[in-house]
Coordinates of C-alpha atoms in Angstrom, one line a residue:
M1 CA -33.2 -4.2 -3.1
T2 CA -28.9 -4.3 -2.9
Q3 CA -27.6 -3.9 0.8
I4 CA -26.1 -0.8 0.6
A5 CA -22.8 -0.5 3.2
A6 CA -23.6 1.9 5.5
D7 CA -19.9 2.2 6.4
R8 CA -18.7 3.2 2.8
W9 CA -22.1 4.9 1.4
P10 CA -22.9 6.6 4.7
G11 CA -24.7 9.2 2.6
I12 CA -26.5 6.7 0.5
V13 CA -27.4 4.3 3.0
R14 CA -30.1 6.6 5.1
T15 CA -32.7 8.8 3.2
P16 CA -33.3 12.5 4.6
K17 CA -35.8 12.9 6.7
T18 CA -37.2 16.3 5.0
P19 CA -40.9 15.9 4.1
L20 CA -41.7 19.5 3.2
K21 CA -38.9 19.7 0.7
A22 CA -39.7 16.4 -0.6
R23 CA -43.3 18.0 -1.6
L24 CA -41.6 20.9 -2.6
A25 CA -39.5 18.8 -5.3
S26 CA -42.5 16.7 -6.4
W27 CA -44.2 20.3 -7.0
I28 CA -41.3 21.5 -9.2
L29 CA -40.3 18.4 -10.8
R30 CA -43.8 17.3 -12.0
P31 CA -44.2 20.3 -14.0
A32 CA -40.9 20.6 -15.0
V33 CA -40.8 16.7 -16.6
N34 CA -44.0 17.1 -18.3
R35 CA -42.2 19.4 -20.6
I36 CA -39.4 16.9 -21.8
A37 CA -39.9 14.2 -24.5
V38 CA -39.6 11.7 -21.1
R39 CA -41.3 8.9 -19.2
L40 CA -41.2 9.1 -15.5
T41 CA -43.6 6.5 -14.2
F42 CA -44.7 5.0 -10.6
P43 CA -45.2 1.9 -9.1
D44 CA -48.9 2.3 -9.3
G45 CA -49.2 2.9 -13.3
D46 CA -48.5 6.7 -12.7
S47 CA -46.6 8.8 -14.8
W48 CA -45.3 12.4 -15.8
G49 CA -43.8 13.6 -18.7
S50 CA -44.7 14.7 -22.2
G51 CA -43.1 11.5 -23.9
G52 CA -45.0 8.9 -25.5
P53 CA -44.8 4.8 -25.2
D54 CA -41.1 4.6 -27.1
A55 CA -39.6 7.9 -25.1
P56 CA -37.0 7.3 -22.4
E57 CA -38.3 5.9 -19.4
M58 CA -37.3 6.9 -16.2
K59 CA -38.8 4.5 -13.1
L60 CA -39.2 5.5 -9.8
V61 CA -38.6 2.5 -7.9
R62 CA -39.2 3.9 -4.2
P63 CA -40.8 7.7 -4.8
Q64 CA -40.9 8.9 -1.0
S65 CA -37.6 7.8 -0.8
F66 CA -36.6 9.6 -4.4
F67 CA -38.4 13.0 -3.6
A68 CA -36.6 13.3 -0.3
R69 CA -33.4 12.9 -1.9
L70 CA -34.1 15.4 -4.4
G71 CA -35.7 17.6 -1.8
A72 CA -32.6 17.6 0.6
D73 CA -30.1 18.3 -1.9
T74 CA -31.2 19.1 -5.5
K75 CA -28.1 18.5 -7.1
I76 CA -26.7 15.9 -5.5
G77 CA -29.8 14.2 -4.8
F78 CA -30.7 12.9 -8.1
G79 CA -27.2 11.1 -8.4
E80 CA -27.9 9.2 -4.8
A81 CA -30.9 8.4 -5.4
Y82 CA -29.9 6.6 -8.6
M83 CA -26.6 5.3 -6.6
A84 CA -29.6 4.3 -3.8
G85 CA -31.8 2.5 -6.7
D86 CA -34.7 4.8 -5.6
W87 CA -35.2 5.3 -9.7
T88 CA -33.7 3.4 -12.5
T89 CA -34.5 3.3 -16.4
G90 CA -37.0 1.3 -18.5
D91 CA -36.0 -2.0 -19.3
D92 CA -35.7 -0.6 -22.9
T93 CA -33.9 2.7 -22.0
D94 CA -30.2 4.0 -22.3
L95 CA -29.5 6.0 -18.9
A96 CA -27.1 8.5 -21.5
E97 CA -30.5 8.6 -23.2
L98 CA -32.6 9.1 -20.6
L99 CA -30.3 11.7 -19.5
T100 CA -29.9 13.6 -22.3
P101 CA -33.1 15.6 -22.8
F102 CA -33.0 16.8 -19.1
A103 CA -29.2 17.8 -19.8
E104 CA -30.3 19.7 -23.3
R105 CA -32.9 21.6 -20.8
I106 CA -31.2 21.5 -17.7
T107 CA -31.4 25.5 -17.3
Q108 CA -35.4 25.6 -17.8
L109 CA -36.0 22.8 -15.4
V110 CA -36.0 25.2 -12.6
P111 CA -38.7 28.4 -12.5
P112 CA -36.9 31.7 -13.4
T113 CA -37.8 32.9 -9.6
L114 CA -36.9 29.6 -8.0
Q115 CA -33.6 30.0 -9.6
R116 CA -32.4 33.3 -8.3
A117 CA -33.0 31.6 -5.0
R118 CA -30.5 29.0 -5.7
V119 CA -27.9 31.1 -3.6
L120 CA -29.7 29.9 -0.8
V121 CA -29.7 26.4 -1.2
D122 CA -26.8 26.2 -2.7
K123 CA -23.8 24.6 -1.1
R124 CA -20.2 25.6 -1.1
L125 CA -17.1 23.7 -2.0
P126 CA -15.4 22.4 0.7
H127 CA -12.3 23.5 2.3
A128 CA -10.9 20.2 2.6
T129 CA -10.9 20.2 -1.3
R130 CA -9.0 22.8 -1.8
N131 CA -6.5 22.3 -4.0
S132 CA -3.1 23.0 -2.5
V133 CA -0.1 20.6 -2.4
A134 CA -1.6 18.6 0.4
G135 CA -5.1 18.9 -0.9
S136 CA -4.2 18.4 -4.3
R137 CA -2.5 14.9 -3.3
K138 CA -5.4 13.9 -1.2
N139 CA -8.4 14.9 -4.0
I140 CA -6.2 13.1 -7.0
E141 CA -6.1 9.6 -4.6
A142 CA -9.3 10.1 -4.1
H143 CA -10.0 8.9 -7.8
Y144 CA -6.9 8.1 -10.0
N145 CA -5.6 5.6 -6.8
L146 CA -8.7 3.4 -6.6
S147 CA -7.3 0.5 -9.3
N148 CA -5.1 0.4 -11.8
D149 CA -6.8 -2.8 -12.8
M150 CA -10.5 -1.5 -12.6
F151 CA -9.5 1.2 -15.1
A152 CA -7.9 -1.3 -17.4
T153 CA -11.0 -3.3 -17.4
F154 CA -12.8 -0.3 -19.5
L155 CA -9.9 1.8 -21.0
D156 CA -8.4 1.2 -24.1
P157 CA -4.9 -0.6 -24.3
T158 CA -3.1 2.9 -24.3
M159 CA -4.6 3.6 -20.8
S160 CA -6.1 7.1 -21.6
Y161 CA -8.2 8.4 -19.6
S162 CA -9.6 11.2 -21.3
A163 CA -11.1 12.1 -24.7
A164 CA -10.8 10.1 -28.0
W165 CA -10.6 12.1 -31.7
F166 CA -12.3 9.9 -34.4
D167 CA -12.3 9.9 -37.9
D168 CA -15.9 10.5 -38.4
S169 CA -15.5 8.2 -42.1
T170 CA -14.9 5.8 -39.8
P171 CA -17.6 4.7 -37.7
D172 CA -16.4 1.3 -36.7
E173 CA -13.0 2.6 -35.7
S174 CA -11.5 1.5 -32.7
L175 CA -10.8 3.2 -29.3
E176 CA -6.8 3.0 -29.3
T177 CA -6.6 3.9 -32.5
A178 CA -8.9 7.7 -31.7
Q179 CA -6.9 8.0 -28.5
L180 CA -3.4 7.7 -30.3
R181 CA -4.9 10.4 -33.0
K182 CA -5.8 12.1 -29.8
I183 CA -2.4 11.8 -28.5
D184 CA -0.9 13.0 -31.5
G185 CA -3.0 15.8 -32.1
I186 CA -1.4 16.9 -28.9
L187 CA 2.2 16.3 -29.6
D188 CA 1.8 18.0 -33.0
A189 CA 0.3 21.3 -31.7
A190 CA 2.9 21.6 -29.1
N191 CA 5.7 20.9 -32.3
V192 CA 7.0 17.9 -30.8
T193 CA 9.8 16.2 -32.5
E194 CA 13.2 14.5 -32.6
G195 CA 15.2 16.5 -29.9
T196 CA 12.2 18.5 -28.1
R197 CA 12.4 18.9 -24.3
V198 CA 8.9 17.8 -23.6
L199 CA 6.8 18.5 -20.2
E200 CA 4.0 17.1 -19.8
I201 CA 2.0 17.7 -16.6
G202 CA -0.3 14.8 -15.3
S203 CA 1.2 11.6 -16.6
G204 CA -1.9 9.5 -16.4
W205 CA -0.7 5.8 -17.5
G206 CA 2.3 6.6 -19.7
A207 CA 0.6 6.8 -23.2
L208 CA 1.5 10.3 -24.3
A209 CA 4.8 10.5 -23.1
V210 CA 5.5 6.8 -25.0
R211 CA 4.5 8.5 -28.0
A212 CA 6.6 11.2 -27.5
A213 CA 9.4 9.6 -26.9
E214 CA 8.8 7.2 -30.2
R215 CA 9.1 10.6 -31.8
G216 CA 12.8 11.3 -30.2
A217 CA 11.6 13.7 -27.7
Q218 CA 13.3 13.7 -23.9
V219 CA 10.5 13.8 -22.0
T220 CA 10.3 14.8 -18.6
T221 CA 6.5 13.6 -16.9
I222 CA 5.3 14.8 -13.8
T223 CA 2.8 13.0 -11.3
I224 CA 1.1 12.9 -8.0
S225 CA -0.8 10.0 -7.9
T226 CA 1.5 6.7 -7.2
E227 CA -0.4 4.3 -8.5
Q228 CA -0.5 5.6 -12.2
A229 CA 3.3 6.4 -11.6
A230 CA 3.8 2.8 -10.4
L231 CA 1.9 1.3 -13.9
A232 CA 3.6 3.8 -15.9
R233 CA 6.7 3.1 -15.1
E234 CA 6.3 -0.9 -15.9
R235 CA 4.9 0.5 -19.4
F236 CA 7.7 2.5 -20.1
A237 CA 10.1 -0.3 -19.4
A238 CA 7.8 -2.6 -21.6
A239 CA 8.9 -0.1 -24.3
G240 CA 12.3 -1.2 -24.1
P241 CA 15.0 0.5 -23.3
E242 CA 15.3 3.2 -26.2
I243 CA 12.2 4.3 -25.1
A244 CA 12.5 4.1 -21.2
D245 CA 16.0 5.9 -21.4
R246 CA 14.0 9.2 -23.0
I247 CA 11.6 9.4 -20.3
D248 CA 11.7 10.5 -16.6
L249 CA 8.9 10.1 -14.5
Q250 CA 8.4 12.4 -11.2
L251 CA 6.2 12.4 -8.3
V252 CA 6.4 16.1 -8.3
D253 CA 3.4 18.6 -8.0
Y254 CA 3.4 20.6 -11.2
R255 CA 4.4 23.8 -8.6
D256 CA 7.4 22.4 -7.4
A257 CA 8.2 21.2 -11.3
T258 CA 11.5 22.9 -12.7
G259 CA 13.8 22.8 -15.7
E260 CA 13.2 24.7 -19.2
Y261 CA 11.6 22.8 -21.9
D262 CA 10.6 23.5 -26.0
A263 CA 6.7 22.1 -25.2
I264 CA 4.3 21.7 -22.1
V265 CA 1.2 19.4 -23.1
S266 CA -1.1 18.4 -20.4
V267 CA -4.3 16.3 -20.9
E268 CA -7.5 17.1 -18.7
M269 CA -5.3 17.9 -16.0
I270 CA -6.6 21.8 -15.8
E271 CA -10.0 20.2 -14.7
A272 CA -8.4 19.7 -11.0
V273 CA -6.4 22.5 -10.5
G274 CA -9.1 24.7 -9.1
E275 CA -10.0 28.2 -9.9
E276 CA -7.9 29.7 -6.7
Y277 CA -4.7 27.8 -8.9
W278 CA -5.4 28.7 -11.8
P279 CA -2.9 31.6 -11.8
T280 CA -0.3 29.5 -10.2
Y281 CA -0.7 27.0 -12.5
F282 CA -0.3 29.3 -16.3
A283 CA 2.7 31.4 -14.3
K284 CA 4.3 28.0 -13.7
I285 CA 3.9 26.9 -17.2
D286 CA 5.1 30.2 -18.8
E287 CA 8.4 30.1 -16.2
L288 CA 9.2 26.9 -17.8
L289 CA 8.5 27.4 -21.5
A290 CA 12.0 28.0 -23.6
P291 CA 11.8 31.0 -25.7
G292 CA 9.8 29.8 -29.0
G293 CA 8.6 27.3 -27.1
A294 CA 4.8 25.7 -27.3
V295 CA 1.9 24.9 -25.0
A296 CA -0.9 22.2 -26.0
I297 CA -3.6 21.2 -23.4
Q298 CA -6.6 19.3 -23.5
A299 CA -9.4 21.0 -21.4
I300 CA -12.7 20.4 -20.5
T301 CA -15.3 23.3 -21.0
M302 CA -18.2 24.8 -20.1
A303 CA -20.1 28.1 -21.2
H304 CA -18.6 31.2 -19.4
H305 CA -22.0 32.2 -17.7
R306 CA -22.6 28.4 -16.7
Y307 CA -19.2 28.7 -15.5
L308 CA -20.0 32.4 -13.2
T309 CA -22.8 30.6 -12.3
T310 CA -21.2 27.3 -10.8
R311 CA -18.1 27.8 -10.3
N312 CA -18.7 28.2 -5.9
S313 CA -21.1 25.2 -5.7
Y314 CA -21.0 21.8 -5.0
G315 CA -22.5 19.3 -6.9
W316 CA -22.7 15.5 -7.5
I317 CA -19.9 14.9 -9.6
Q318 CA -17.2 16.6 -6.8
K319 CA -18.6 14.7 -4.3
Y320 CA -18.2 11.4 -5.8
I321 CA -16.0 11.6 -9.0
F322 CA -13.2 14.5 -8.6
P323 CA -13.1 16.5 -5.5
G324 CA -12.2 20.0 -6.1
G325 CA -12.8 19.8 -9.6
L326 CA -13.6 22.5 -11.6
I327 CA -14.4 23.1 -15.4
P328 CA -13.2 26.6 -16.2
S329 CA -14.7 28.5 -19.5
L330 CA -12.3 29.7 -22.5
E331 CA -12.3 32.8 -21.7
A332 CA -11.0 32.1 -17.8
I333 CA -8.4 30.5 -19.6
D334 CA -7.7 33.3 -22.0
E335 CA -8.3 35.9 -18.7
N336 CA -5.4 33.5 -16.6
L337 CA -3.3 34.0 -19.7
A338 CA -3.3 37.4 -20.2
E339 CA -3.1 38.4 -16.4
H340 CA -0.7 35.7 -15.2
T341 CA 1.7 35.2 -17.9
R342 CA 4.2 36.7 -20.1
G343 CA 2.2 37.2 -23.3
L344 CA 1.1 33.6 -23.6
K345 CA -2.5 33.0 -25.5
V346 CA -4.3 31.1 -27.2
T347 CA -2.9 30.6 -31.0
G348 CA -4.9 27.4 -32.1
S349 CA -8.0 24.9 -30.9
H350 CA -10.2 22.3 -31.8
S351 CA -13.2 21.0 -30.2
L352 CA -14.0 16.7 -29.0
G353 CA -16.7 17.4 -27.7
Q354 CA -18.5 14.8 -29.8
D355 CA -15.7 12.8 -29.5
Y356 CA -15.9 12.9 -26.0
A357 CA -19.9 11.3 -25.7
R358 CA -18.4 8.7 -28.2
T359 CA -16.2 7.7 -25.8
L360 CA -17.7 7.8 -22.8
R361 CA -20.6 5.7 -24.3
M362 CA -17.7 2.9 -25.2
W363 CA -16.1 3.1 -21.4
R364 CA -19.6 2.7 -20.6
D365 CA -20.4 -0.6 -22.3
R366 CA -17.2 -1.6 -21.7
F367 CA -17.7 -1.0 -17.9
N368 CA -20.6 -2.5 -17.4
A369 CA -19.8 -5.5 -19.7
S370 CA -16.8 -6.1 -17.3
W371 CA -18.5 -5.4 -13.9
S372 CA -17.7 -9.3 -13.0
G373 CA -14.1 -8.5 -13.3
V374 CA -14.3 -5.0 -11.4
Q375 CA -16.3 -6.5 -8.9
E376 CA -13.3 -8.7 -8.0
H377 CA -11.1 -6.0 -6.6
G378 CA -13.3 -5.3 -4.1
F379 CA -16.1 -2.5 -5.4
D380 CA -19.6 -3.3 -4.7
E381 CA -23.5 -2.8 -6.7
T382 CA -23.7 0.4 -5.0
F383 CA -20.3 1.6 -6.8
R384 CA -21.9 0.1 -10.1
R385 CA -24.4 2.5 -9.8
M386 CA -22.4 5.7 -9.2
W387 CA -19.5 4.7 -12.0
E388 CA -22.4 4.1 -14.4
F389 CA -23.9 7.4 -13.8
Y390 CA -20.8 8.8 -13.6
L391 CA -20.3 7.7 -17.7
A392 CA -24.0 8.7 -18.6
Y393 CA -24.1 11.7 -17.0
C394 CA -20.8 13.1 -18.4
E395 CA -21.9 11.6 -22.0
A396 CA -25.4 13.4 -22.1
G397 CA -23.3 17.0 -21.1
F398 CA -21.5 16.1 -23.7
S399 CA -23.4 15.3 -26.4
T400 CA -26.1 17.8 -25.9
G401 CA -23.0 20.4 -26.3
Y402 CA -23.4 21.6 -22.1
I403 CA -19.6 21.0 -21.8
D404 CA -17.0 20.5 -24.2
V405 CA -13.5 19.9 -24.3
Y406 CA -10.6 21.3 -26.5
Q407 CA -7.2 20.6 -27.6
L408 CA -5.4 24.6 -27.5
R409 CA -2.6 25.5 -28.4
M410 CA -0.6 28.1 -27.1
E411 CA 2.6 30.7 -27.6
R412 CA 3.8 34.0 -26.8
A413 CA 3.2 36.8 -28.8
A414 CA 5.5 37.6 -31.2

């Protein structure tokens, strides 16, 4: 068993002491797994699941600890058990392949009578993760300030950390080419051409700003991640003075942005805004958009009924990956536009859900292949299992359609 650092992973190093809840978790999981084409195997040779010998295998290493974590917190314990090494995949099973059957039936795993009691066991979002100005900075730093070098080990040369847009007719297309297509899709949707005044909310590591400047646009890009900003500035300088002179990077919260822009773009940033601040986010976009301008955002989404069910609950992703994060529905976006802008509405959309599944698979393959390099930056085995689970978990969600991602064009009603 790999040693777990107690100071860094206090929620992982200790196994909950909840024997009654552990038995209840076992009682619920067994019939659920027996309806899924997987194999859940135990050290003593016992197995659950309806899958045959070639089905994805979930191998319980420490069953007692696994069920204890699952019983203590169903939404968080499953991922924590993987981080702790309480379970793993079979030798011939890919992690996302195993998680996919669960994602396909996630709403059917728990009996309806117990689903109605979820309000009694769901943990609410911690107040500390609210996306106030100070809270947003803390939440963003927790993820994006991990290490630029770490992200570089698995991202493509553009350093794009969002869904790519692949050409389905080119199965061997590079990730970099697909990411540039994604960026061009956003810029095209916002009508970015020579002389366009562009505001980018969420700079990332600068690839979109460079691409817009290459079109001759004047770009203001804002971020609250100091680590990303530092590398983005280096990349702007490396692109040459003709590009760098067209880009103004500001360390500023979107709520404090000023100016007037012909195009406003934002890629997978709305998920970090938080439901409480969506009205502020869209009202600010509306305030800064010039007459006749266009907005293009890339947003991860989920079905509206799932959003309504989960919007106030606290899950594994929020605890370990994106504190303060919340995925909207398309309906929630439409409602906020209608209520908090002067006529902005969605006038075009394009789904990249399956492209995201492919992107995540490529990231995970690169991350695992580069683990020795990642490890050199101070990351331990528990982090590796956490990151692997995060990438595979998201891949399964997109591949099954449980979550989606859209490029959305917005304009004011004529």
